[in-house]
mmCIF file of C-alpha atoms in Angstrom:
data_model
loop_
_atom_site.group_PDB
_atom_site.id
_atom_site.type_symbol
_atom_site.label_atom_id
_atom_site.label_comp_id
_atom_site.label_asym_id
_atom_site.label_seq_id
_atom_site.Cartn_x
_atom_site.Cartn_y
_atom_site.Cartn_z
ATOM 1 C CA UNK C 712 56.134 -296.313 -129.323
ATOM 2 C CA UNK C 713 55.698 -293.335 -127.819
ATOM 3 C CA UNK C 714 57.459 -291.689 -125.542
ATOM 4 C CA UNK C 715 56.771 -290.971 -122.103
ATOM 5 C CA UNK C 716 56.327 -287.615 -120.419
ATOM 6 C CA UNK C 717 58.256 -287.816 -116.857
ATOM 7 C CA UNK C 718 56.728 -285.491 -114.243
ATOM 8 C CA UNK C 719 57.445 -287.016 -111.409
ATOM 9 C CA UNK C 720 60.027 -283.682 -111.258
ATOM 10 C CA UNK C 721 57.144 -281.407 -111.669
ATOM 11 C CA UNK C 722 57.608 -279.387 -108.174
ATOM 12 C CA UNK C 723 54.138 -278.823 -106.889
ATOM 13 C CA UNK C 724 53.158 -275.148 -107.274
ATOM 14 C CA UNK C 725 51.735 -272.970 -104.293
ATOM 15 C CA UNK C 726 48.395 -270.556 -104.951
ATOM 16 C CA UNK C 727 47.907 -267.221 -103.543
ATOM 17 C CA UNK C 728 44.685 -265.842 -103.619
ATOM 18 C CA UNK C 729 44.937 -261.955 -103.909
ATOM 19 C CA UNK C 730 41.614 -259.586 -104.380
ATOM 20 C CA UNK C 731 39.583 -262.625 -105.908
ATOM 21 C CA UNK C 732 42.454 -263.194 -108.707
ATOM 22 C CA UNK C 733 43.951 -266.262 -108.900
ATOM 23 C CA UNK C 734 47.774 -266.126 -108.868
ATOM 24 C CA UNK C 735 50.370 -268.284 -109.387
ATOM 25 C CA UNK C 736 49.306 -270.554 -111.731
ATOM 26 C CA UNK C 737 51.684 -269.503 -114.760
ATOM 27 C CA UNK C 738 54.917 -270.726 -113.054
ATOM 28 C CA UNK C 739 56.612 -273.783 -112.354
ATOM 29 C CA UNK C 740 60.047 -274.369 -111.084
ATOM 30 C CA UNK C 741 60.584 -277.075 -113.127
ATOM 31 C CA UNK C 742 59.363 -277.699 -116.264
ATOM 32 C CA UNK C 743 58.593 -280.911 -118.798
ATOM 33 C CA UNK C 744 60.691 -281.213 -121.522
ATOM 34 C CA UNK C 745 57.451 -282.096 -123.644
ATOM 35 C CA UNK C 746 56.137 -278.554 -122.573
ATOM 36 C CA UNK C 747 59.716 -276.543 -122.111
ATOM 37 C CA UNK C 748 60.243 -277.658 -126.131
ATOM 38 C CA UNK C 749 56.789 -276.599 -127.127
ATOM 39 C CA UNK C 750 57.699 -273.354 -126.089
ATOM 40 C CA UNK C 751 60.765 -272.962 -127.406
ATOM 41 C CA UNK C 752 59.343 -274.126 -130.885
ATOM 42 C CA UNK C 753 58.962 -270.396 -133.385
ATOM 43 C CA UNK C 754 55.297 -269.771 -133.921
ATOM 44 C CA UNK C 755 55.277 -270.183 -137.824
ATOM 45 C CA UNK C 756 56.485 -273.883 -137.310
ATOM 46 C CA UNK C 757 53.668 -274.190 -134.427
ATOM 47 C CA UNK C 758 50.631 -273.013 -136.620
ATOM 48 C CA UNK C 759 52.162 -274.857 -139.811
ATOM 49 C CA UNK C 760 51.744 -277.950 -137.723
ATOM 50 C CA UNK C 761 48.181 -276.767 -137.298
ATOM 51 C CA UNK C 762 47.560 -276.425 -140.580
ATOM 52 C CA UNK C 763 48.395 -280.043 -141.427
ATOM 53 C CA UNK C 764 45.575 -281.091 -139.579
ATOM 54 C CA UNK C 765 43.095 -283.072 -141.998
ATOM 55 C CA UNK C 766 39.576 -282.694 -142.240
ATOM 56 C CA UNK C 767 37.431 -284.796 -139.563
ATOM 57 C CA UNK C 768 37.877 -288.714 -141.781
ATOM 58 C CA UNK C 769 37.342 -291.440 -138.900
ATOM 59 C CA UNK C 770 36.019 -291.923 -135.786
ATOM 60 C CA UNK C 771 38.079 -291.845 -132.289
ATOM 61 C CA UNK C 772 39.422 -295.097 -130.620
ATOM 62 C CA UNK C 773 36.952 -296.476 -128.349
ATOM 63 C CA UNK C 774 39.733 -296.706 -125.845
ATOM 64 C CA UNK C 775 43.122 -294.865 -125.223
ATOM 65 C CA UNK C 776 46.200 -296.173 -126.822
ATOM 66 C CA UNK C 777 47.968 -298.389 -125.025
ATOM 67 C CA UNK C 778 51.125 -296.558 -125.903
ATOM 68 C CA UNK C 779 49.787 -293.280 -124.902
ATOM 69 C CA UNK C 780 48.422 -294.050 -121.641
ATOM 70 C CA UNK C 781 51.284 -292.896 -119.585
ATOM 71 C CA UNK C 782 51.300 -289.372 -120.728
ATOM 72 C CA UNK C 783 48.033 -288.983 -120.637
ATOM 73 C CA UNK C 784 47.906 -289.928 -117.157
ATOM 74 C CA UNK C 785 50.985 -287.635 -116.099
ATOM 75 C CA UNK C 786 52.783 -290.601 -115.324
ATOM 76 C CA UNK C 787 49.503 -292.287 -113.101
ATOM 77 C CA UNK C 788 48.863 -289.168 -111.113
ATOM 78 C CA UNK C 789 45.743 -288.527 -113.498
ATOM 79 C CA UNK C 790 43.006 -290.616 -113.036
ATOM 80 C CA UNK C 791 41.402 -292.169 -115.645
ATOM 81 C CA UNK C 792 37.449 -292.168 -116.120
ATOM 82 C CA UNK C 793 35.151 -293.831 -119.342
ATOM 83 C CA UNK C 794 32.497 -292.334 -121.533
ATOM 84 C CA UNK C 795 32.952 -292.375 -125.213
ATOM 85 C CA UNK C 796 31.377 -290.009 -127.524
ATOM 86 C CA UNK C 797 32.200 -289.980 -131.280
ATOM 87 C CA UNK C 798 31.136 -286.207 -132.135
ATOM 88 C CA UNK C 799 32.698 -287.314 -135.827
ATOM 89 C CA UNK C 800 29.565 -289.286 -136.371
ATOM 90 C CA UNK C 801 31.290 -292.078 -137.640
ATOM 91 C CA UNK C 802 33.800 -289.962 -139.067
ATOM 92 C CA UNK C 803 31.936 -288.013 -141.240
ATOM 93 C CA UNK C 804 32.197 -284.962 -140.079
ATOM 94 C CA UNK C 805 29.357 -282.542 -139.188
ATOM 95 C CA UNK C 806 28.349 -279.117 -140.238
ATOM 96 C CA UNK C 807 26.527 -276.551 -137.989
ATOM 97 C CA UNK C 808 24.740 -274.182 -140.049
ATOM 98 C CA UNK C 809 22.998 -270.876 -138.203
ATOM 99 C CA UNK C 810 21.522 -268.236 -140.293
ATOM 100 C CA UNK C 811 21.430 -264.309 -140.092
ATOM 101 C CA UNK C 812 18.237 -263.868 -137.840
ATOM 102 C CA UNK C 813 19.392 -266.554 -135.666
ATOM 103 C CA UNK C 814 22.606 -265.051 -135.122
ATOM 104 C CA UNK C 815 21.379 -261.674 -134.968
ATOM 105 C CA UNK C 816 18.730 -262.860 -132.568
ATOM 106 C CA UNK C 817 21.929 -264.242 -129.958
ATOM 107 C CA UNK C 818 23.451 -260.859 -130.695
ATOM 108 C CA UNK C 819 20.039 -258.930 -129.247
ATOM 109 C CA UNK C 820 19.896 -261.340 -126.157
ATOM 110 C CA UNK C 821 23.778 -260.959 -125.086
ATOM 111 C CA UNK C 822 23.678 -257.345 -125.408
ATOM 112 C CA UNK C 823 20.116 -257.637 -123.071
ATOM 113 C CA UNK C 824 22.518 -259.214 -120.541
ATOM 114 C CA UNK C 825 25.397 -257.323 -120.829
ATOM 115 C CA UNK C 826 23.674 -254.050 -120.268
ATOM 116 C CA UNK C 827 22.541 -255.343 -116.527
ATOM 117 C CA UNK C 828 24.619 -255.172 -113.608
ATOM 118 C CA UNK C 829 26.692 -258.609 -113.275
ATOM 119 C CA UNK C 830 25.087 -258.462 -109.457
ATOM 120 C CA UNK C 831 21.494 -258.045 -110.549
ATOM 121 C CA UNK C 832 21.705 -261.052 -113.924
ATOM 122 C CA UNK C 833 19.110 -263.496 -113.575
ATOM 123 C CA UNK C 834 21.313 -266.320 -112.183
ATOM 124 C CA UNK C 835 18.739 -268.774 -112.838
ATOM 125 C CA UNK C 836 18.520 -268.620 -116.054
ATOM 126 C CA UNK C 837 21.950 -268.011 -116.826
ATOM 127 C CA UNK C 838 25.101 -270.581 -116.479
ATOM 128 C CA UNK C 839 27.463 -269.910 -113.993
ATOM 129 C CA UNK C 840 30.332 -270.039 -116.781
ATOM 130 C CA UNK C 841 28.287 -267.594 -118.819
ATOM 131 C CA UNK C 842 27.804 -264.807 -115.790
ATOM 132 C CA UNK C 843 31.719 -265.425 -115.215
ATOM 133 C CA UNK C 844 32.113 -264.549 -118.788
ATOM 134 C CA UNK C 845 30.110 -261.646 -118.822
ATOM 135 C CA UNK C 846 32.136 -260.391 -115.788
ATOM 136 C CA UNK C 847 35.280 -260.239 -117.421
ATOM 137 C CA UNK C 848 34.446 -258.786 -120.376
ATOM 138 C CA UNK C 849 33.282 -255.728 -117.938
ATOM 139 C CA UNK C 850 36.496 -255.703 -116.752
ATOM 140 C CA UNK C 851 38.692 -256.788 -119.700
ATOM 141 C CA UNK C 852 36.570 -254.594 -122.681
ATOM 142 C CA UNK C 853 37.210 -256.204 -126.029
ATOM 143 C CA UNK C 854 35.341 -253.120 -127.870
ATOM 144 C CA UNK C 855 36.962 -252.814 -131.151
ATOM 145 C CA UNK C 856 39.044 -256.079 -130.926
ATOM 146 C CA UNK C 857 39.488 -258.520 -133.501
ATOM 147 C CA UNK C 858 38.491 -261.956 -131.972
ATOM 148 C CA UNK C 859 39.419 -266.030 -132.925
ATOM 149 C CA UNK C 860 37.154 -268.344 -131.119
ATOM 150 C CA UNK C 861 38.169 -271.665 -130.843
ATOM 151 C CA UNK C 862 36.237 -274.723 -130.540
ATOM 152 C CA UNK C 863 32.228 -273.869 -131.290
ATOM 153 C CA UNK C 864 29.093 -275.718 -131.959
ATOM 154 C CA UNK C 865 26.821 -272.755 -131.909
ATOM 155 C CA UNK C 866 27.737 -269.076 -132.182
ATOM 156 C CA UNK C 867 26.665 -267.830 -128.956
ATOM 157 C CA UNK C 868 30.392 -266.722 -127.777
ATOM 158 C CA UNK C 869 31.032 -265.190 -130.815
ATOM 159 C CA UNK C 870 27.399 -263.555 -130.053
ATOM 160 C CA UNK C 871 28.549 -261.988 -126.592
ATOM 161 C CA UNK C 872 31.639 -260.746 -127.724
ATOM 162 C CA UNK C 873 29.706 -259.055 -130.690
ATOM 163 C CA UNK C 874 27.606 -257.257 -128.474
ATOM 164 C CA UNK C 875 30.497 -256.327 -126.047
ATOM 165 C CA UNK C 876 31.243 -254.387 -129.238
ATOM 166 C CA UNK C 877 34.430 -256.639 -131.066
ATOM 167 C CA UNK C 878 34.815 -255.744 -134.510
ATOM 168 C CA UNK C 879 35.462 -259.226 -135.990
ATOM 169 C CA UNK C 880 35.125 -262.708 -135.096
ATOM 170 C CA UNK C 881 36.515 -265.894 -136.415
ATOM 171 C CA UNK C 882 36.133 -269.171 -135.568
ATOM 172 C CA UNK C 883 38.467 -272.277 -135.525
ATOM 173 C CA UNK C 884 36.901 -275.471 -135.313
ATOM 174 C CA UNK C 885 37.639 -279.319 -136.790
ATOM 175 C CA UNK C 886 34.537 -279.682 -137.812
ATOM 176 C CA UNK C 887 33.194 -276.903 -140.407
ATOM 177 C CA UNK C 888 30.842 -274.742 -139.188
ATOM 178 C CA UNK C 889 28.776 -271.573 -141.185
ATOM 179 C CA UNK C 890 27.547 -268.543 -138.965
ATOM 180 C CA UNK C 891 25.816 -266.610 -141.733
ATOM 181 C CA UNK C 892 27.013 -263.211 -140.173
ATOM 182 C CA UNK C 893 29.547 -260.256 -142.048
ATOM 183 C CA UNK C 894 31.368 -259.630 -138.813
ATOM 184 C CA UNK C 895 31.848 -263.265 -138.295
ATOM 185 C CA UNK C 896 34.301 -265.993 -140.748
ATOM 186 C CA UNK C 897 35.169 -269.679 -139.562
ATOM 187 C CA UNK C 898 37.431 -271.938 -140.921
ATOM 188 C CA UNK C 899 38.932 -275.348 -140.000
ATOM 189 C CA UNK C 900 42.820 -275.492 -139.523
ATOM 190 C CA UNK C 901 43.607 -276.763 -143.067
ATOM 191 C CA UNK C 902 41.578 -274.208 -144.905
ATOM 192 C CA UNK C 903 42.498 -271.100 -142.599
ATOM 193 C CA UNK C 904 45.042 -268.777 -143.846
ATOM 194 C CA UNK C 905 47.808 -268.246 -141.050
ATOM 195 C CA UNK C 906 48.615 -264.615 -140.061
ATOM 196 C CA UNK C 907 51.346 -264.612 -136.698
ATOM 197 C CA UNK C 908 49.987 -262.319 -134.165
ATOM 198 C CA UNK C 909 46.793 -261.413 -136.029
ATOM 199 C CA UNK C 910 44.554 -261.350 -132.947
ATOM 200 C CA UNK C 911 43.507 -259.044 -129.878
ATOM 201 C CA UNK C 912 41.474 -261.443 -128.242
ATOM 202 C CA UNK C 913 41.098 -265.414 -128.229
ATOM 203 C CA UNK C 914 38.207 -267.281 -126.616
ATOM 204 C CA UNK C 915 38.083 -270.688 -125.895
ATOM 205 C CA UNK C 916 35.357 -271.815 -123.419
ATOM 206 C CA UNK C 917 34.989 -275.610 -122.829
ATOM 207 C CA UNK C 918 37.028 -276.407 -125.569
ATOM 208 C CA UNK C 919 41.077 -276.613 -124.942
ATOM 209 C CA UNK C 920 40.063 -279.608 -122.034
ATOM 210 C CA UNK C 921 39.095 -281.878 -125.504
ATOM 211 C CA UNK C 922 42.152 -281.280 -127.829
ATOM 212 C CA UNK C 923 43.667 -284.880 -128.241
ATOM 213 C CA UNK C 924 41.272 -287.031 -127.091
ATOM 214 C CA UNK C 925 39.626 -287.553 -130.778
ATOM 215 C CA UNK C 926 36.134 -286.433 -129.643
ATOM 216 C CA UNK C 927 36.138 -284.195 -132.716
ATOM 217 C CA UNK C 928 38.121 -285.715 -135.356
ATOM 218 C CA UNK C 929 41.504 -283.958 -133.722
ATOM 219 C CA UNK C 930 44.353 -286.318 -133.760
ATOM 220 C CA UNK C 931 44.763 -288.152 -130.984
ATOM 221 C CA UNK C 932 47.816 -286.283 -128.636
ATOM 222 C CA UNK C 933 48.037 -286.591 -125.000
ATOM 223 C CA UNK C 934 49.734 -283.000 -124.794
ATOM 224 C CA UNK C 935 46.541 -281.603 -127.241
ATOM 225 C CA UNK C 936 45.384 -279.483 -124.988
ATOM 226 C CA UNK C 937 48.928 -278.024 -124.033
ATOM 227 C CA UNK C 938 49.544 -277.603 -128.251
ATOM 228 C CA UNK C 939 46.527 -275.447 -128.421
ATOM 229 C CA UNK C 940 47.263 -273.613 -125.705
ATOM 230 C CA UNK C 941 50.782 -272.580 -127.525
ATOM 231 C CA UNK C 942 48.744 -272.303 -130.663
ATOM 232 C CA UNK C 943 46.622 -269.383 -129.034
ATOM 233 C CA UNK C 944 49.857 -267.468 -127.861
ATOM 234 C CA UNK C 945 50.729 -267.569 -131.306
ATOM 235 C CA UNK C 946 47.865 -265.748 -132.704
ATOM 236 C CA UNK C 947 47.607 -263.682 -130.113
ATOM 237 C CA UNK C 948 49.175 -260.059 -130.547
ATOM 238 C CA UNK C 949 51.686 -258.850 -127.969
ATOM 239 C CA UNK C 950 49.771 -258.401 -125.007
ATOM 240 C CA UNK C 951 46.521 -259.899 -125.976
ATOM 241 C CA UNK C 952 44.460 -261.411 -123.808
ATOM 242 C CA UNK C 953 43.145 -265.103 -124.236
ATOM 243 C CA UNK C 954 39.533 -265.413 -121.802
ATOM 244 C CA UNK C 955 39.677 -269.250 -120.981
ATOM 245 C CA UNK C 956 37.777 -272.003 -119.388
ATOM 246 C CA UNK C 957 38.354 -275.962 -118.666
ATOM 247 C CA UNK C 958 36.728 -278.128 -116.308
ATOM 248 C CA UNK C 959 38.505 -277.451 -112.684
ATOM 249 C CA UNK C 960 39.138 -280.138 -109.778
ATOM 250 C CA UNK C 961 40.671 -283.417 -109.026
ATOM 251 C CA UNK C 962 42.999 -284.323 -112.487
ATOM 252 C CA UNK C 963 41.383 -286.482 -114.392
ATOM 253 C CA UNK C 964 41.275 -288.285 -118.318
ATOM 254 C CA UNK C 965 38.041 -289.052 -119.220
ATOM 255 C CA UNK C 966 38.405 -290.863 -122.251
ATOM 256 C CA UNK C 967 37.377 -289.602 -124.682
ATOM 257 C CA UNK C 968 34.829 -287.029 -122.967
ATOM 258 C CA UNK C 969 37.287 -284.387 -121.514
ATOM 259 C CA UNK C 970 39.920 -283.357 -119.386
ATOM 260 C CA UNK C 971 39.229 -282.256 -115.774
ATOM 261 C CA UNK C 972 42.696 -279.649 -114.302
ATOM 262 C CA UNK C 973 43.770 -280.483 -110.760
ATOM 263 C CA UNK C 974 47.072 -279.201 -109.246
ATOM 264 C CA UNK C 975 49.206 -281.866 -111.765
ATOM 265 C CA UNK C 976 47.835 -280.667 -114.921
ATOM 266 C CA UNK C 977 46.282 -277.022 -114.498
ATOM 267 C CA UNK C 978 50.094 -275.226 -114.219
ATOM 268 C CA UNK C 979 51.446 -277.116 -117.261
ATOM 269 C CA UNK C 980 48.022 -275.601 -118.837
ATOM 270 C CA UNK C 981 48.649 -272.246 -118.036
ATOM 271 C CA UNK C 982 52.489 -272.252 -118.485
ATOM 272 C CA UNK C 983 53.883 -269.368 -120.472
ATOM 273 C CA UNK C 984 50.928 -266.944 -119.880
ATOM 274 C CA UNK C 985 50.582 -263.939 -117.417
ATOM 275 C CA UNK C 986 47.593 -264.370 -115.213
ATOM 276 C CA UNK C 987 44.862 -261.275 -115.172
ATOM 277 C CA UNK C 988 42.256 -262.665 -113.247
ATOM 278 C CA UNK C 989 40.003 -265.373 -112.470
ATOM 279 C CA UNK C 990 36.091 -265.180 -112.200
ATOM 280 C CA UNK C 991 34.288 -267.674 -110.848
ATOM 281 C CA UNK C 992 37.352 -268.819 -108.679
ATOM 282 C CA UNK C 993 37.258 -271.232 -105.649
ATOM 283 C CA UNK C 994 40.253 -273.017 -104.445
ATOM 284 C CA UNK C 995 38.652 -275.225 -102.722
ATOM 285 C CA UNK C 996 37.113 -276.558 -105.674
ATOM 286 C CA UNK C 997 40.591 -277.599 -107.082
ATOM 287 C CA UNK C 998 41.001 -280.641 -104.607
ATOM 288 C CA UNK C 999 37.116 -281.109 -103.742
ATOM 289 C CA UNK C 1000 36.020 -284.386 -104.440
ATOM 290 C CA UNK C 1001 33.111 -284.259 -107.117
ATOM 291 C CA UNK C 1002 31.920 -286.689 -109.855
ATOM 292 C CA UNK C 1003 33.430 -285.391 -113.074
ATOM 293 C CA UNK C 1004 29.895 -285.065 -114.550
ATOM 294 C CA UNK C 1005 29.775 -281.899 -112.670
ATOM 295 C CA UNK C 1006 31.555 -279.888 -114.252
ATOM 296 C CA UNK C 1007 33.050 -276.447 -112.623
ATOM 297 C CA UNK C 1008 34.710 -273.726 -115.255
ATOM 298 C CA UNK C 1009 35.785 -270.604 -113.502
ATOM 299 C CA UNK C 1010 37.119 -267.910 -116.642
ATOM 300 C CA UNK C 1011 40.388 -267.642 -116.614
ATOM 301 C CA UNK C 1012 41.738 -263.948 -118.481
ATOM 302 C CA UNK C 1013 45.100 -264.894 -119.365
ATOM 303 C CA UNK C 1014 47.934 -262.697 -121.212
ATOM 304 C CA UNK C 1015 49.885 -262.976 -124.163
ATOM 305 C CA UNK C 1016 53.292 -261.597 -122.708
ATOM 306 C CA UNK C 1017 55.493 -261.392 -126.486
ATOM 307 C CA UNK C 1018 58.330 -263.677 -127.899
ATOM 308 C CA UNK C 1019 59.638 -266.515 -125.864
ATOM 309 C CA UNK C 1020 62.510 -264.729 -124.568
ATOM 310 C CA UNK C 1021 60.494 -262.217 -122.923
ATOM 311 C CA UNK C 1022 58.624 -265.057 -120.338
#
């Protein structure tokens, strides 16, 4: 059986908001044991673990696992919604396929919106996580970079960070995916072949808040999302920057839809990292009360600080 997490120790955190940054989100006085050992664990065994991922070969449990239930819920402070989606189809696996025009095409339109004034974008038209995006990159330039992008169904992040003028893309998914493009490769975590610290930049937008749950085919683990959040420090170069978003307000499991980061969950999230800036932040929207179909995903530009002895 599976053990549980205990965080009834987690000391509650206190947030600062400082020239529209968020700060104070990568510290906590005291911290899991789950989470402290994750970070204590060398990056080659962390990614090696990665790699023995299978391929996407059955579908996710219709309901959480009895035994896992109290770590997913942080010990009953998380609350626990329903709606089931098996993105495995039936655990087959799928395969997203986008030719060269129709990634070239995404390429044209991002660089259309990233040559306007963030002020002046047609916010209409354009998600609020997307304008957020664009933001940062203004701020945090990834020109010349070498980019992983984890978690994509279509390449329309890779796109934008193309025409912000990266030099390479790849893009890590558990499902295979083919983005007929020479400045862009994707693999899935078996078939990848692991370089430490090979990175500038990491991306993961709407995708770290579904690691464990089994949506994908990605084994069920109620501290998924915290492993992949290790896994991108390990990638990452010394001081690279990781641009991240997750659904934000009241903690909550929906199983096996998402995650949703209140004030339990969100610091254990962004343990480890030094903060850069938010976009898109509200702290009221961290405690607001909101059905977790409406989802809110500020960007998040986090740093890679070095080696573990360095935090």
């Amino acid at each position: 059986m599976t053990r549980s997490i205990t965080f009834c120790h987690v000391l509650l955190y206190f947030f600062t908001i400082a020239s529209g940054a968020l700060q104070g989100l990568d510290s906590l006085e005291d911290v899991p044991q789950e989470l402290q050992n994750l970070w204590d664990t060398q990056c080659d065994r962390i990614l090696e673990r990665y790699k023995d991922v299978p391929p996407v070969s059955q579908s996710p449990p219709k309901e959480m696992p009895e035994d896992t239930i109290s770590m997913f819920t942080m010990d009953g402070k998380v609350e626990v919604g329903k709606m089931f989606v098996d993105d495995t189809i039936g655990g087959q696996g799928t395969h997203y396929k986008y030719p060269l025009t129709m990634v070239e095409d995404m390429i044209t339109s991002a660089k259309k919106l990233l040559e306007v004034p963030v002020q002046d974008l047609p916010f209409r038209r354009i998600p609020k996580m997307d304008q957020w995006l664009l933001a940062a990159l203004k701020e945090h330039p990834v020109d010349g970079k070498n980019v992983v992008v984890f978690g994509s169904m279509q390449p329309w992040y890779e796109a934008i960070v193309l025409a912000a003028g990266a030099h390479s893309v790849h893009t890590m998914e558990y499902n295979n995916v083919s983005y007929d493009h020479p400045q862009i490769t994707t693999s899935i975590p078996s078939t990848y072949n692991w370089e430490l610290e090979g990175f500038d930049i990491a991306l993961s937008i709407s995708s770290f808040d579904h690691d464990g749950l089994g949506r994908y085919g990605d084994p069920v683990n109620p501290i998924g999302d915290l492993l992949a959040m290790r896994i991108a420090n390990c990638m990452l170069k010394s001081n690279g920057l990781l641009f991240l978003t997750v659904p934000v307000g009241p903690d909550v499991v929906v199983w096996n839809l998402h995650r949703r980061y209140g004030s339990f969950r969100l610091p254990l999230l962004l343990y480890g990292w030094r903060h850069m800036g938010s976009f898109g932040w509200e702290e009221s929207k961290l405690t607001q009360k909101v059905d977790w179909r409406r989802s809110y995903e500020p960007v998040h530009v986090l740093q890679r600080v070095g080696a573990r002895d360095e935090l």
